[in-house]
Amino acid sequence: MIKVAIVDDNTFLLHAIKEKLSFFDDVIVKHASINGSDLLIKLEENHNLDLILMDIEMPVLNGIETTQMVKQKYPHIKIVMLTAFDNDEHIFNAIKAGADGYLLKEINPKDLYEGIKETLNGGAAMNPSIAMKTLKLLRNPIDIKNPCDQEEISLSDREVEVLEQLSKGLSYTVIASNLFLSPSTVRKHIENIYKKLQVHSKIEAVQKAKNHNII
Amino acid sequence: MIKVAIVDDNTFLLHAIKEKLSFFDDVIVKHASINGSDLLIKLEENHNLDLILMDIEMPVLNGIETTQMVKQKYPHIKIVMLTAFDNDEHIFNAIKAGADGYLLKEINPKDLYEGIKETLNGGAAMNPSIAMKTLKLLRNPIDIKNPCDQEEISLSDREVEVLEQLSKGLSYTVIASNLFLSPSTVRKHIENIYKKLQVHSKIEAVQKAKNHNII
DNA sequence: GAATAAATACGCCATTTGCCCTATTGGAAG
DNA sequence: CTTCCAATAGGGCAAATGGCGTATTTATTC
């Protein structure tokens, strides 16, 4: 059985999607949400889910932000954007957020079903016109900056230095030795880095730093 | 009528493609070539063509170079790569060269036909696994090169899944919960991953995996 | 049918990490 | 001159991690 959730603020379209899926016996719609935070609450209770069909434009928490958060916490759950619009920025941001596919709402039941199957099989579900847009994006890499990532992050020079070493997978003691510091100092720097970046582990710190072009 | 040309140095596969297309009345194979320069000569004589199905690995003039040259001279002709391999470098180079689609030779006749129709309709024909690779390329544009890193690294599906979760900075217990496994199992998988990648920590594993396009 | 590989799971133990506390020094800002 | 902060350094503790065993079940391959 394929366990699916749907997120869409338009209840009419939501029912339309449900109906399309109803033709297939091996697909079960576990739950539906009207926005991102609604979904996150449901996932907290139960994350036994294979795939999420996600609208983009929603109140409270939009599809892009929601995708990013779900993928961070539950990387095993596939996410396919299912939306009415196909403008470049939406597509690019959805992909950056970690979406595994991008389909248009006008899709017919069979193609939707096959897209879901392909996605669960490790592929990406993509409408041909969307596929063409991704090809163009690859050919002509435009720098679309992330407007939501504008929190001020200011690390000191020393902290950046430590972060750089962290990103190479070195341990506290090795970093201390490299920078001619006491391990205690390195640990203190890392503590401060974590606080500034609001993270709680090496990997998260390195990830966030890379996203913000700090390293 | 859809006017198609085929370029493939393997005459056996060439006939296989012709046969697949023979099921559809509105497709006509105008000519076939065994390499790029052969095709270019034929195009000199007559460029009244809608679409070219192009192999990549060919003697004299390979599919990538040929695509680039054809697109330069005859931008109106659509080109779909039709090849046995799907390695990242080929895909990226084909896209850069201007290919409008990328399919695998094992494709069934109907999908090939629909891919051609959709390409002529302004979309891109793409096998789902290829589509996934283009998404990864878009997310992580730095990983194009590395032809020297060809040490054999073969992780099982489950190991890749675990590695993906590791890359998000999740702990063993959370990963176990996400994948409905015991923490012991997750640890064992990670042990095996470390051995295969020859690393000794989360960060190193994630880094190496990213360099090898595993995640 | 036997061998192999993958996925599952547990235990032990040393090391590392993440987080809390305090403390000194030196330079910059007010 | 005082205040603030970055950089330095240390102690303590619980949890996470990494490396080593072993073991069963299930497919797949030979």
Short mmCIF file of N, CA and C in Angstrom, two decimals, chain B residues 40 54 62-75 79 81 93-94 96-99:
data_model
loop_
_atom_site.label_atom_id
_atom_site.label_comp_id
_atom_site.label_asym_id
_atom_site.label_seq_id
_atom_site.Cartn_x
_atom_site.Cartn_y
_atom_site.Cartn_z
N LEU B 40 25.86 14.83 -40.07
CA LEU B 40 26.05 16.20 -40.54
C LEU B 40 26.03 16.28 -42.07
N MET B 54 19.56 10.52 -30.69
CA MET B 54 21.01 10.51 -30.76
C MET B 54 21.64 9.64 -29.67
N ASN B 62 31.19 12.22 -31.37
CA ASN B 62 30.24 11.64 -30.42
C ASN B 62 28.95 12.46 -30.31
N GLY B 63 28.02 11.93 -29.57
CA GLY B 63 26.69 12.52 -29.50
C GLY B 63 26.65 13.91 -28.91
N ILE B 64 27.51 14.16 -27.94
CA ILE B 64 27.54 15.48 -27.30
C ILE B 64 28.01 16.52 -28.31
N GLU B 65 29.16 16.23 -28.93
CA GLU B 65 29.71 17.18 -29.91
C GLU B 65 28.75 17.39 -31.06
N THR B 66 28.18 16.30 -31.52
CA THR B 66 27.25 16.39 -32.64
C THR B 66 26.04 17.24 -32.29
N THR B 67 25.52 17.03 -31.09
CA THR B 67 24.36 17.81 -30.64
C THR B 67 24.67 19.30 -30.68
N GLN B 68 25.84 19.63 -30.16
CA GLN B 68 26.26 21.02 -30.12
C GLN B 68 26.29 21.62 -31.53
N MET B 69 26.86 20.86 -32.47
CA MET B 69 27.00 21.37 -33.83
C MET B 69 25.66 21.46 -34.54
N VAL B 70 24.84 20.45 -34.35
CA VAL B 70 23.52 20.48 -35.00
C VAL B 70 22.70 21.64 -34.45
N LYS B 71 22.72 21.81 -33.12
CA LYS B 71 21.94 22.88 -32.50
C LYS B 71 22.43 24.26 -32.95
N GLN B 72 23.73 24.33 -33.23
CA GLN B 72 24.31 25.58 -33.69
C GLN B 72 23.77 25.96 -35.08
N LYS B 73 23.75 24.94 -35.93
CA LYS B 73 23.36 25.18 -37.32
C LYS B 73 21.86 25.08 -37.56
N TYR B 74 21.23 24.15 -36.85
CA TYR B 74 19.80 23.90 -37.08
C TYR B 74 19.05 23.90 -35.75
N PRO B 75 18.91 25.06 -35.14
CA PRO B 75 18.34 25.11 -33.79
C PRO B 75 16.88 24.63 -33.73
N ILE B 79 16.48 17.54 -30.41
CA ILE B 79 17.39 16.40 -30.25
C ILE B 79 17.11 15.70 -28.92
N MET B 81 18.48 12.62 -26.62
CA MET B 81 19.53 11.63 -26.43
C MET B 81 18.85 10.29 -26.11
N ASN B 93 26.51 17.16 -19.76
CA ASN B 93 27.09 17.64 -21.01
C ASN B 93 26.06 17.67 -22.13
N ALA B 94 25.20 16.66 -22.15
CA ALA B 94 24.16 16.63 -23.18
C ALA B 94 23.23 17.82 -23.03
N LYS B 96 23.94 20.67 -21.56
CA LYS B 96 24.70 21.86 -21.91
C LYS B 96 24.78 22.02 -23.42
N ALA B 97 24.91 20.89 -24.11
CA ALA B 97 25.05 20.94 -25.57
C ALA B 97 23.74 21.32 -26.23
N GLY B 98 22.65 21.25 -25.48
CA GLY B 98 21.38 21.70 -26.02
C GLY B 98 20.34 20.61 -26.27
N ALA B 99 20.57 19.43 -25.73
CA ALA B 99 19.61 18.34 -25.92
C ALA B 99 18.25 18.72 -25.32
#
